PDB file of C-alpha atoms in Angstrom:
ATOM      1  CA  MET Z  25     -74.364  62.813-145.007  1.00 36.00           C
ATOM      2  CA  PRO Z  26     -71.468  61.501-142.980  1.00 40.00           C
ATOM      3  CA  GLU Z  27     -70.316  57.831-143.645  1.00 35.00           C
ATOM      4  CA  ALA Z  28     -71.600  55.444-141.322  1.00 35.00           C
ATOM      5  CA  ARG Z  29     -69.544  53.330-139.626  1.00 36.00           C
ATOM      6  CA  CYS Z  30     -69.941  49.353-139.748  1.00 34.00           C
ATOM      7  CA  ASP Z  31     -71.292  47.374-137.039  1.00 35.00           C
ATOM      8  CA  LYS Z  32     -68.646  47.611-133.944  1.00 36.00           C
ATOM      9  CA  PRO Z  33     -67.031  43.955-134.337  1.00 33.00           C
ATOM     10  CA  GLY Z  34     -65.143  42.092-131.492  1.00 28.00           C
ATOM     11  CA  ILE Z  35     -67.835  43.606-128.877  1.00 26.00           C
ATOM     12  CA  PRO Z  36     -68.268  40.401-126.879  1.00 28.00           C
ATOM     13  CA  THR Z  37     -64.698  40.155-126.245  1.00 26.00           C
ATOM     14  CA  ARG Z  38     -63.759  43.868-125.284  1.00 29.00           C
ATOM     15  CA  PHE Z  39     -64.332  43.852-121.677  1.00 32.00           C
ATOM     16  CA  VAL Z  40     -62.078  41.871-119.241  1.00 31.00           C
ATOM     17  CA  GLN Z  41     -62.997  41.152-115.783  1.00 31.00           C
ATOM     18  CA  GLY Z  42     -60.957  41.756-112.757  1.00 33.00           C
ATOM     19  CA  SER Z  43     -59.861  44.175-109.970  1.00 35.00           C
ATOM     20  CA  VAL Z  44     -56.961  46.027-110.005  1.00 35.00           C
ATOM     21  CA  ALA Z  45     -54.879  44.699-108.069  1.00 33.00           C
ATOM     22  CA  ALA Z  46     -54.630  41.506-110.607  1.00 35.00           C
ATOM     23  CA  LEU Z  47     -53.216  43.810-113.094  1.00 36.00           C
ATOM     24  CA  SER Z  48     -49.716  43.287-111.447  1.00 36.00           C
ATOM     25  CA  CYS Z  49     -49.740  39.556-112.781  1.00 34.00           C
ATOM     26  CA  CYS Z  50     -49.940  41.429-116.788  1.00 39.00           C
ATOM     27  CA  LEU Z  51     -46.834  43.750-116.436  1.00 37.00           C
ATOM     28  CA  LEU Z  52     -44.958  42.114-119.195  1.00 33.00           C
ATOM     29  CA  LEU Z  53     -47.824  41.977-121.444  1.00 37.00           C
ATOM     30  CA  ALA Z  54     -48.807  45.301-120.960  1.00 39.00           C
ATOM     31  CA  GLY Z  55     -48.169  48.238-123.880  1.00 40.00           C
ATOM     32  CA  CYS Z  56     -45.638  50.784-123.542  1.00 37.00           C
ATOM     33  CA  ALA Z  57     -45.756  54.636-124.043  1.00 38.00           C
ATOM     34  CA  SER Z  58     -43.815  56.052-126.571  1.00 38.00           C
ATOM     35  CA  HIS Z  59     -44.182  59.844-126.548  1.00 40.00           C
ATOM     36  CA  PRO Z  60     -41.059  61.724-126.384  1.00 39.00           C
ATOM     37  CA  ALA Z  61     -42.586  63.733-123.360  1.00 41.00           C
ATOM     38  CA  ASP Z  62     -42.456  59.821-121.653  1.00 43.00           C
ATOM     39  CA  THR Z  63     -39.189  59.060-123.105  1.00 38.00           C
ATOM     40  CA  SER Z  64     -41.069  55.471-123.327  1.00 40.00           C
ATOM     41  CA  THR Z  65     -40.052  52.470-125.230  1.00 35.00           C
ATOM     42  CA  SER Z  66     -42.569  50.564-127.665  1.00 38.00           C
ATOM     43  CA  SER Z  67     -43.916  46.839-127.702  1.00 38.00           C
ATOM     44  CA  PRO Z  68     -46.896  45.215-129.376  1.00 37.00           C
ATOM     45  CA  PRO Z  69     -50.439  46.651-128.027  1.00 40.00           C
ATOM     46  CA  THR Z  70     -51.983  44.321-125.341  1.00 41.00           C
ATOM     47  CA  SER Z  71     -54.667  44.862-122.934  1.00 39.00           C
ATOM     48  CA  THR Z  72     -54.381  43.978-119.116  1.00 41.00           C
ATOM     49  CA  ALA Z  73     -57.713  45.099-117.398  1.00 41.00           C
ATOM     50  CA  SER Z  74     -59.404  47.517-119.613  1.00 42.00           C
ATOM     51  CA  THR Z  75     -62.218  47.256-121.865  1.00 44.00           C
ATOM     52  CA  THR Z  76     -61.209  47.512-125.912  1.00 45.00           C
ATOM     53  CA  THR Z  77     -63.682  49.695-127.137  1.00 47.00           C
ATOM     54  CA  SER Z  78     -63.028  49.026-130.807  1.00 47.00           C
ATOM     55  CA  SER Z  79     -64.955  49.668-133.955  1.00 41.00           C
ATOM     56  CA  THR Z  80     -64.330  49.565-137.755  1.00 38.00           C
ATOM     57  CA  SER Z  81     -62.693  52.983-138.756  1.00 40.00           C
ATOM     58  CA  THR Z  82     -60.435  54.201-140.879  1.00 40.00           C
ATOM     59  CA  SER Z  83     -57.559  56.760-140.530  1.00 46.00           C
ATOM     60  CA  THR Z  84     -59.100  59.451-143.014  1.00 52.00           C
ATOM     61  CA  PRO Z  85     -61.636  61.720-141.217  1.00 61.00           C
ATOM     62  CA  THR Z  86     -65.224  61.977-142.457  1.00 57.00           C
ATOM     63  CA  THR Z  87     -66.308  65.673-143.380  1.00 56.00           C
ATOM     64  CA  SER Z  88     -69.950  66.745-143.206  1.00 49.00           C
ATOM     65  CA  THR Z  89     -71.165  70.242-144.495  1.00 44.00           C
ATOM     66  CA  SER Z  90     -74.540  71.057-143.733  1.00 42.00           C
ATOM     67  CA  THR Z  91     -77.389  72.807-145.335  1.00 37.00           C
ATOM     68  CA  THR Z  92     -80.695  73.039-142.856  1.00 35.00           C
ATOM     69  CA  SER Z  93     -80.762  72.840-139.272  1.00 35.00           C
ATOM     70  CA  THR Z  94     -82.409  69.672-137.572  1.00 35.00           C
ATOM     71  CA  THR Z  95     -83.772  68.812-134.069  1.00 35.00           C
ATOM     72  CA  SER Z  96     -82.559  65.969-132.132  1.00 36.00           C
ATOM     73  CA  THR Z  97     -83.759  64.117-128.435  1.00 36.00           C
ATOM     74  CA  THR Z  98     -81.672  64.663-124.997  1.00 37.00           C
ATOM     75  CA  ALA Z  99     -82.023  62.320-122.262  1.00 43.00           C
ATOM     76  CA  ALA Z 100     -84.330  63.387-119.374  1.00 37.00           C
ATOM     77  CA  THR Z 101     -81.505  63.275-116.878  1.00 36.00           C
ATOM     78  CA  SER Z 102     -78.549  65.964-117.190  1.00 37.00           C
ATOM     79  CA  THR Z 103     -75.312  66.715-115.352  1.00 41.00           C
ATOM     80  CA  THR Z 104     -75.101  68.563-112.259  1.00 44.00           C
ATOM     81  CA  THR Z 105     -71.837  70.697-112.887  1.00 49.00           C
ATOM     82  CA  THR Z 106     -71.655  74.349-113.141  1.00 56.00           C
ATOM     83  CA  THR Z 107     -71.228  75.249-116.625  1.00 57.00           C
ATOM     84  CA  PRO Z 108     -68.580  78.003-116.940  1.00 60.00           C
ATOM     85  CA  SER Z 109     -68.755  80.945-119.012  1.00 60.00           C
ATOM     86  CA  LEU Z 110     -66.078  81.700-121.487  1.00 66.00           C
ATOM     87  CA  PRO Z 111     -64.684  84.181-124.081  1.00 72.00           C
ATOM     88  CA  GLY Z 112     -67.357  83.382-126.960  1.00 81.00           C
ATOM     89  CA  LEU Z 113     -66.930  82.013-130.227  1.00 91.00           C
ATOM     90  CA  GLN Z 114     -67.610  83.992-133.491  1.00 93.00           C
ATOM     91  CA  GLN Z 115     -71.067  83.533-134.170  1.00 96.00           C
ATOM     92  CA  PRO Z 116     -71.302  81.264-137.465  1.00 96.00           C
ATOM     93  CA  THR Z 117     -72.809  81.775-140.581  1.00 96.00           C
ATOM     94  CA  ALA Z 118     -73.646  79.720-143.582  1.00 96.00           C
ATOM     95  CA  ALA Z 119     -70.829  81.589-145.376  1.00 97.00           C
ATOM     96  CA  ASN Z 120     -68.379  81.265-142.375  1.00 96.00           C
ATOM     97  CA  PRO Z 121     -69.286  77.891-140.487  1.00 97.00           C
ATOM     98  CA  LEU Z 122     -67.974  76.421-137.309  1.00 97.00           C
ATOM     99  CA  THR Z 123     -65.733  73.766-137.848  1.00 98.00           C
ATOM    100  CA  ILE Z 124     -65.945  70.938-135.179  1.00 98.00           C
ATOM    101  CA  LEU Z 125     -63.225  68.244-135.139  1.00 98.00           C
ATOM    102  CA  ASP Z 126     -64.317  65.022-133.427  1.00 98.00           C
ATOM    103  CA  VAL Z 127     -61.522  63.120-131.878  1.00 98.00           C
ATOM    104  CA  GLY Z 128     -61.301  59.791-129.697  1.00 98.00           C
ATOM    105  CA  ASP Z 129     -61.663  56.157-129.399  1.00 98.00           C
ATOM    106  CA  SER Z 130     -65.011  54.223-130.327  1.00 97.00           C
ATOM    107  CA  LEU Z 131     -66.842  56.175-127.873  1.00 98.00           C
ATOM    108  CA  GLY Z 132     -65.563  59.194-129.576  1.00 98.00           C
ATOM    109  CA  GLU Z 133     -67.035  57.743-132.819  1.00 98.00           C
ATOM    110  CA  ASP Z 134     -70.021  57.254-131.143  1.00 98.00           C
ATOM    111  CA  LEU Z 135     -70.465  60.938-130.604  1.00 98.00           C
ATOM    112  CA  GLY Z 136     -69.140  61.864-133.897  1.00 98.00           C
ATOM    113  CA  LEU Z 137     -72.272  59.775-135.375  1.00 97.00           C
ATOM    114  CA  GLY Z 138     -74.528  61.552-133.072  1.00 96.00           C
ATOM    115  CA  LEU Z 139     -72.995  65.167-134.543  1.00 97.00           C
ATOM    116  CA  GLY Z 140     -73.609  64.011-137.862  1.00 96.00           C
ATOM    117  CA  TYR Z 141     -77.362  63.011-137.170  1.00 93.00           C
ATOM    118  CA  THR Z 142     -77.878  66.317-135.380  1.00 93.00           C
ATOM    119  CA  LEU Z 143     -75.772  69.006-137.433  1.00 95.00           C
ATOM    120  CA  ASP Z 144     -75.873  67.120-141.183  1.00 92.00           C
ATOM    121  CA  THR Z 145     -78.245  69.500-142.571  1.00 94.00           C
ATOM    122  CA  ASN Z 146     -77.025  72.478-140.380  1.00 96.00           C
ATOM    123  CA  PRO Z 147     -75.486  75.290-142.580  1.00 97.00           C
ATOM    124  CA  LEU Z 148     -73.816  76.905-139.699  1.00 97.00           C
ATOM    125  CA  VAL Z 149     -71.735  73.769-138.880  1.00 97.00           C
ATOM    126  CA  ARG Z 150     -69.255  71.659-140.881  1.00 97.00           C
ATOM    127  CA  VAL Z 151     -68.523  68.661-138.789  1.00 97.00           C
ATOM    128  CA  VAL Z 152     -65.158  66.508-138.922  1.00 98.00           C
ATOM    129  CA  GLN Z 153     -65.435  62.643-137.478  1.00 97.00           C
ATOM    130  CA  ASP Z 154     -61.742  61.814-136.694  1.00 97.00           C
ATOM    131  CA  ALA Z 155     -62.118  59.525-133.997  1.00 98.00           C
ATOM    132  CA  TYR Z 156     -60.493  56.013-134.289  1.00 97.00           C
ATOM    133  CA  GLY Z 157     -61.496  52.767-132.547  1.00 96.00           C
ATOM    134  CA  ASP Z 158     -59.055  50.867-130.514  1.00 95.00           C
ATOM    135  CA  SER Z 159     -57.031  54.381-129.680  1.00 97.00           C
ATOM    136  CA  GLY Z 160     -56.536  55.827-126.455  1.00 97.00           C
ATOM    137  CA  LEU Z 161     -53.890  57.804-124.538  1.00 98.00           C
ATOM    138  CA  ALA Z 162     -52.583  54.854-123.055  1.00 96.00           C
ATOM    139  CA  ARG Z 163     -50.640  53.065-125.738  1.00 93.00           C
ATOM    140  CA  PRO Z 164     -48.981  55.994-128.155  1.00 94.00           C
ATOM    141  CA  ASP Z 165     -47.110  53.302-129.793  1.00 92.00           C
ATOM    142  CA  PHE Z 166     -49.888  51.833-130.892  1.00 93.00           C
ATOM    143  CA  TYR Z 167     -51.891  55.389-132.032  1.00 96.00           C
ATOM    144  CA  ASP Z 168     -50.039  58.628-131.382  1.00 97.00           C
ATOM    145  CA  TRP Z 169     -53.145  60.969-130.472  1.00 98.00           C
ATOM    146  CA  PRO Z 170     -50.948  64.110-129.811  1.00 97.00           C
ATOM    147  CA  ALA Z 171     -49.249  63.495-133.094  1.00 98.00           C
ATOM    148  CA  HIS Z 172     -52.191  62.950-135.065  1.00 98.00           C
ATOM    149  CA  LEU Z 173     -54.506  65.696-133.447  1.00 98.00           C
ATOM    150  CA  ALA Z 174     -51.463  68.126-134.097  1.00 98.00           C
ATOM    151  CA  ALA Z 175     -51.445  67.051-137.972  1.00 98.00           C
ATOM    152  CA  GLU Z 176     -55.474  67.364-137.939  1.00 98.00           C
ATOM    153  CA  LEU Z 177     -55.904  71.151-136.026  1.00 98.00           C
ATOM    154  CA  ASN Z 178     -53.042  72.188-139.030  1.00 98.00           C
ATOM    155  CA  ARG Z 179     -55.383  70.167-141.741  1.00 97.00           C
ATOM    156  CA  TYR Z 180     -59.021  71.449-140.965  1.00 98.00           C
ATOM    157  CA  HIS Z 181     -58.299  74.504-138.324  1.00 98.00           C
ATOM    158  CA  PRO Z 182     -61.288  73.536-136.730  1.00 98.00           C
ATOM    159  CA  GLN Z 183     -62.500  76.399-134.286  1.00 98.00           C
ATOM    160  CA  MET Z 184     -63.978  73.414-131.791  1.00 98.00           C
ATOM    161  CA  VAL Z 185     -62.598  70.164-130.722  1.00 98.00           C
ATOM    162  CA  MET Z 186     -64.605  67.591-128.987  1.00 98.00           C
ATOM    163  CA  ILE Z 187     -63.078  64.949-127.761  1.00 98.00           C
ATOM    164  CA  LEU Z 188     -64.500  61.384-126.051  1.00 98.00           C
ATOM    165  CA  ILE Z 189     -61.698  58.784-125.338  1.00 98.00           C
ATOM    166  CA  GLY Z 190     -60.378  56.696-122.406  1.00 98.00           C
ATOM    167  CA  GLY Z 191     -62.377  53.344-122.803  1.00 98.00           C
ATOM    168  CA  ASN Z 192     -59.360  51.645-123.663  1.00 97.00           C
ATOM    169  CA  ASP Z 193     -57.055  53.623-121.225  1.00 98.00           C
ATOM    170  CA  ALA Z 194     -57.602  51.294-117.729  1.00 98.00           C
ATOM    171  CA  GLN Z 195     -54.179  49.647-118.572  1.00 97.00           C
ATOM    172  CA  ASN Z 196     -50.724  49.149-117.545  1.00 96.00           C
ATOM    173  CA  PHE Z 197     -47.848  50.727-119.795  1.00 94.00           C
ATOM    174  CA  LEU Z 198     -44.129  50.791-119.663  1.00 90.00           C
ATOM    175  CA  VAL Z 199     -41.970  54.005-119.227  1.00 91.00           C
ATOM    176  CA  ASN Z 200     -38.061  53.477-119.793  1.00 89.00           C
ATOM    177  CA  GLY Z 201     -38.816  49.711-119.771  1.00 88.00           C
ATOM    178  CA  GLU Z 202     -40.317  49.899-116.429  1.00 92.00           C
ATOM    179  CA  PRO Z 203     -43.820  48.649-115.517  1.00 94.00           C
ATOM    180  CA  VAL Z 204     -46.347  51.323-114.358  1.00 97.00           C
ATOM    181  CA  VAL Z 205     -49.350  49.995-113.085  1.00 98.00           C
ATOM    182  CA  PHE Z 206     -52.844  51.435-113.795  1.00 98.00           C
ATOM    183  CA  GLY Z 207     -54.062  53.449-111.092  1.00 96.00           C
ATOM    184  CA  THR Z 208     -50.654  54.458-108.981  1.00 98.00           C
ATOM    185  CA  ALA Z 209     -49.466  57.784-108.465  1.00 97.00           C
ATOM    186  CA  GLN Z 210     -46.931  57.395-111.272  1.00 97.00           C
ATOM    187  CA  TRP Z 211     -49.672  56.279-113.544  1.00 98.00           C
ATOM    188  CA  HIS Z 212     -51.471  59.284-112.721  1.00 98.00           C
ATOM    189  CA  THR Z 213     -49.007  61.439-113.164  1.00 98.00           C
ATOM    190  CA  ILE Z 214     -48.052  60.395-116.622  1.00 97.00           C
ATOM    191  CA  TYR Z 215     -51.559  59.905-118.029  1.00 98.00           C
ATOM    192  CA  SER Z 216     -52.432  63.310-116.767  1.00 98.00           C
ATOM    193  CA  GLN Z 217     -49.446  65.023-118.959  1.00 98.00           C
ATOM    194  CA  ARG Z 218     -50.665  63.157-122.047  1.00 98.00           C
ATOM    195  CA  VAL Z 219     -54.047  64.979-121.228  1.00 98.00           C
ATOM    196  CA  ALA Z 220     -52.833  68.182-120.789  1.00 98.00           C
ATOM    197  CA  LEU Z 221     -50.764  67.768-123.705  1.00 98.00           C
ATOM    198  CA  MET Z 222     -54.105  67.207-126.145  1.00 98.00           C
ATOM    199  CA  MET Z 223     -55.438  70.312-124.179  1.00 98.00           C
ATOM    200  CA  SER Z 224     -52.601  72.745-124.443  1.00 98.00           C
ATOM    201  CA  GLU Z 225     -52.035  71.263-128.799  1.00 98.00           C
ATOM    202  CA  THR Z 226     -55.470  72.573-129.213  1.00 98.00           C
ATOM    203  CA  LEU Z 227     -55.428  75.894-127.309  1.00 98.00           C
ATOM    204  CA  LYS Z 228     -52.096  76.558-129.330  1.00 97.00           C
ATOM    205  CA  ALA Z 229     -53.812  76.257-132.615  1.00 97.00           C
ATOM    206  CA  GLY Z 230     -56.492  78.658-131.665  1.00 97.00           C
ATOM    207  CA  ALA Z 231     -59.289  75.886-131.359  1.00 98.00           C
ATOM    208  CA  LYS Z 232     -61.410  75.645-127.899  1.00 98.00           C
ATOM    209  CA  MET Z 233     -61.950  71.929-126.481  1.00 98.00           C
ATOM    210  CA  LEU Z 234     -65.048  70.434-125.218  1.00 98.00           C
ATOM    211  CA  TRP Z 235     -63.633  67.231-123.255  1.00 98.00           C
ATOM    212  CA  VAL Z 236     -66.791  64.991-123.160  1.00 98.00           C
ATOM    213  CA  GLY Z 237     -66.666  62.899-120.109  1.00 98.00           C
ATOM    214  CA  LEU Z 238     -67.050  59.199-120.061  1.00 98.00           C
ATOM    215  CA  PRO Z 239     -70.568  57.971-119.535  1.00 98.00           C
ATOM    216  CA  ILE Z 240     -72.182  55.462-117.004  1.00 98.00           C
ATOM    217  CA  MET Z 241     -71.154  51.732-117.316  1.00 98.00           C
ATOM    218  CA  GLN Z 242     -73.004  48.674-117.142  1.00 98.00           C
ATOM    219  CA  SER Z 243     -70.045  47.311-114.741  1.00 98.00           C
ATOM    220  CA  PRO Z 244     -69.617  48.616-111.750  1.00 97.00           C
ATOM    221  CA  ALA Z 245     -65.871  47.801-111.522  1.00 97.00           C
ATOM    222  CA  PHE Z 246     -65.214  49.026-115.097  1.00 98.00           C
ATOM    223  CA  GLY Z 247     -67.039  51.960-114.119  1.00 98.00           C
ATOM    224  CA  ALA Z 248     -65.102  53.063-111.173  1.00 98.00           C
ATOM    225  CA  SER Z 249     -61.724  52.800-113.291  1.00 98.00           C
ATOM    226  CA  MET Z 250     -63.804  55.411-115.890  1.00 98.00           C
ATOM    227  CA  GLN Z 251     -64.456  57.613-112.962  1.00 98.00           C
ATOM    228  CA  MET Z 252     -60.861  57.655-112.226  1.00 98.00           C
ATOM    229  CA  LEU Z 253     -60.279  58.970-115.893  1.00 98.00           C
ATOM    230  CA  ASN Z 254     -63.209  61.447-115.603  1.00 98.00           C
ATOM    231  CA  ALA Z 255     -61.513  63.155-112.402  1.00 98.00           C
ATOM    232  CA  ILE Z 256     -58.119  63.611-114.382  1.00 98.00           C
ATOM    233  CA  TYR Z 257     -59.839  65.191-117.555  1.00 98.00           C
ATOM    234  CA  GLN Z 258     -61.830  67.462-115.195  1.00 98.00           C
ATOM    235  CA  THR Z 259     -58.799  68.412-113.001  1.00 98.00           C
ATOM    236  CA  GLN Z 260     -56.722  68.985-116.303  1.00 98.00           C
ATOM    237  CA  ALA Z 261     -59.322  71.250-118.149  1.00 98.00           C
ATOM    238  CA  ALA Z 262     -59.779  73.251-114.991  1.00 98.00           C
ATOM    239  CA  LEU Z 263     -56.218  74.466-115.292  1.00 98.00           C
ATOM    240  CA  GLN Z 264     -56.473  75.257-119.011  1.00 96.00           C
ATOM    241  CA  PRO Z 265     -58.951  78.212-120.001  1.00 95.00           C
ATOM    242  CA  GLY Z 266     -60.647  77.539-123.377  1.00 97.00           C
ATOM    243  CA  VAL Z 267     -60.945  73.790-122.128  1.00 98.00           C
ATOM    244  CA  VAL Z 268     -64.108  72.853-120.537  1.00 98.00           C
ATOM    245  CA  PHE Z 269     -64.757  69.130-119.216  1.00 98.00           C
ATOM    246  CA  PHE Z 270     -68.706  67.996-119.774  1.00 98.00           C
ATOM    247  CA  PRO Z 271     -69.566  64.929-117.637  1.00 98.00           C
ATOM    248  CA  THR Z 272     -72.098  62.570-119.234  1.00 98.00           C
ATOM    249  CA  TRP Z 273     -72.568  60.441-116.253  1.00 98.00           C
ATOM    250  CA  SER Z 274     -75.895  61.372-115.182  1.00 96.00           C
ATOM    251  CA  LEU Z 275     -76.730  62.032-118.388  1.00 96.00           C
ATOM    252  CA  PHE Z 276     -76.851  58.377-119.175  1.00 97.00           C
ATOM    253  CA  SER Z 277     -78.185  57.263-115.909  1.00 96.00           C
ATOM    254  CA  ASN Z 278     -81.845  56.756-115.130  1.00 94.00           C
ATOM    255  CA  ALA Z 279     -83.929  58.386-112.552  1.00 91.00           C
ATOM    256  CA  GLU Z 280     -82.262  56.395-109.782  1.00 94.00           C
ATOM    257  CA  GLY Z 281     -78.645  57.300-111.126  1.00 95.00           C
ATOM    258  CA  HIS Z 282     -78.242  53.796-112.189  1.00 97.00           C
ATOM    259  CA  TYR Z 283     -76.952  52.546-115.838  1.00 98.00           C
ATOM    260  CA  SER Z 284     -79.723  51.782-117.962  1.00 97.00           C
ATOM    261  CA  ALA Z 285     -79.624  50.642-121.495  1.00 97.00           C
ATOM    262  CA  TYR Z 286     -82.798  52.397-122.173  1.00 97.00           C
ATOM    263  CA  LEU Z 287     -83.444  56.431-121.437  1.00 95.00           C
ATOM    264  CA  THR Z 288     -86.418  58.669-122.041  1.00 83.00           C
ATOM    265  CA  ASN Z 289     -85.730  61.733-124.070  1.00 75.00           C
ATOM    266  CA  SER Z 290     -87.015  64.946-123.857  1.00 65.00           C
ATOM    267  CA  SER Z 291     -89.699  64.328-126.335  1.00 73.00           C
ATOM    268  CA  GLY Z 292     -91.076  61.431-123.878  1.00 80.00           C
ATOM    269  CA  GLN Z 293     -90.045  58.747-126.120  1.00 87.00           C
ATOM    270  CA  THR Z 294     -88.095  55.762-124.514  1.00 94.00           C
ATOM    271  CA  VAL Z 295     -85.144  55.176-126.871  1.00 96.00           C
ATOM    272  CA  LEU Z 296     -82.133  52.568-127.020  1.00 97.00           C
ATOM    273  CA  ALA Z 297     -79.055  54.642-125.717  1.00 98.00           C
ATOM    274  CA  ARG Z 298     -76.163  51.828-125.012  1.00 98.00           C
ATOM    275  CA  ASP Z 299     -74.972  48.853-126.827  1.00 98.00           C
ATOM    276  CA  ASP Z 300     -75.407  45.369-125.786  1.00 97.00           C
ATOM    277  CA  ASP Z 301     -71.676  45.455-124.287  1.00 97.00           C
ATOM    278  CA  GLY Z 302     -72.653  47.813-121.664  1.00 98.00           C
ATOM    279  CA  ILE Z 303     -69.813  50.485-123.193  1.00 98.00           C
ATOM    280  CA  HIS Z 304     -70.913  51.657-126.041  1.00 98.00           C
ATOM    281  CA  ILE Z 305     -73.446  54.346-126.969  1.00 98.00           C
ATOM    282  CA  ALA Z 306     -76.181  52.781-129.297  1.00 97.00           C
ATOM    283  CA  PRO Z 307     -76.862  54.406-132.643  1.00 95.00           C
ATOM    284  CA  PRO Z 308     -79.362  56.484-133.108  1.00 94.00           C
ATOM    285  CA  GLY Z 309     -80.838  57.224-129.846  1.00 95.00           C
ATOM    286  CA  GLY Z 310     -77.878  57.437-127.887  1.00 96.00           C
ATOM    287  CA  CYS Z 311     -75.586  58.566-130.218  1.00 95.00           C
ATOM    288  CA  ASP Z 312     -78.396  61.717-130.703  1.00 94.00           C
ATOM    289  CA  ILE Z 313     -78.380  62.103-126.849  1.00 95.00           C
ATOM    290  CA  ILE Z 314     -74.782  62.975-126.142  1.00 96.00           C
ATOM    291  CA  ALA Z 315     -74.547  65.067-129.318  1.00 96.00           C
ATOM    292  CA  VAL Z 316     -77.404  67.214-128.740  1.00 94.00           C
ATOM    293  CA  ALA Z 317     -75.973  67.856-125.191  1.00 95.00           C
ATOM    294  CA  ALA Z 318     -72.566  68.720-126.029  1.00 97.00           C
ATOM    295  CA  ILE Z 319     -73.621  71.052-128.571  1.00 96.00           C
ATOM    296  CA  ARG Z 320     -76.307  72.900-126.254  1.00 95.00           C
ATOM    297  CA  GLU Z 321     -73.010  72.973-123.813  1.00 97.00           C
ATOM    298  CA  MET Z 322     -70.609  74.530-126.113  1.00 97.00           C
ATOM    299  CA  GLU Z 323     -73.583  76.943-126.949  1.00 96.00           C
ATOM    300  CA  LYS Z 324     -73.840  78.226-123.442  1.00 96.00           C
ATOM    301  CA  VAL Z 325     -70.225  78.161-122.571  1.00 97.00           C
ATOM    302  CA  TRP Z 326     -68.959  79.894-125.510  1.00 97.00           C
ATOM    303  CA  HIS Z 327     -72.262  82.126-126.562  1.00 95.00           C
ATOM    304  CA  VAL Z 328     -73.179  80.488-130.079  1.00 96.00           C
ATOM    305  CA  HIS Z 329     -76.201  79.579-131.299  1.00 96.00           C
ATOM    306  CA  ILE Z 330     -76.466  77.223-134.109  1.00 94.00           C
ATOM    307  CA  GLY Z 331     -80.098  76.254-133.581  1.00 88.00           C
ATOM    308  CA  VAL Z 332     -79.917  72.249-131.840  1.00 84.00           C
TER     309      VAL Z 332
END
């Protein structure tokens, strides 16, 4: 059974209200980017106008190896994009299971929990839960995801990487000591390069990637920032054969297309799907919803069957 994370601390202080225009007042407090591709400098991590999607986590991944299959629930609503069809993965067996590496921030941890709930007893799949709370792609000086991903790809040799990230990335950063304001064309270009690097590293390691989109948020202002990030993820995925963007906005919307903490699953049960902060995905109901949807998308796109 995957190791359960502790209750997510600091939730009441995560979300900072404010418009993108107000971000310029916080430039000197913003974080910097230090990945070599950006030739960036470093500073202590600070947030400008983003949520800090944090949770208690460790740097040691949790690995789940399974024994029988289980069934989980899905939300009544689903995404509306066309599912691509790509060259398939090898059909896993109990002797040669499919390894799924789960990465991202604390929303990625939510996805990882759902994968653990859903696949814990499935003999065809091994799940490595390697998401890290408070992390993101905006602040490699705080947590260098490209370097960490490269190490984990070499360590676990997954066939599939599932990533859910971005909750902490709606913030300014510094490049070469100069401020880059969230939402600007320069910010968009640099962040897109970081997203593309995560994708290309995965493909070079011989794995496929399902980039799971950020869900609808309770705050419309914060949600607009997350939609901007989703657009970047979707654009970059379209440029990388072997990477698929899987949107979850409608998956977590109610019948009217609005945010709802409670959703009706495919069994007709009303489940708590979101945490009180209006950002995170609530276990077990919400975590099951996103995990089952992601697994089924993987099955459709890469022509494997693992019985979810």
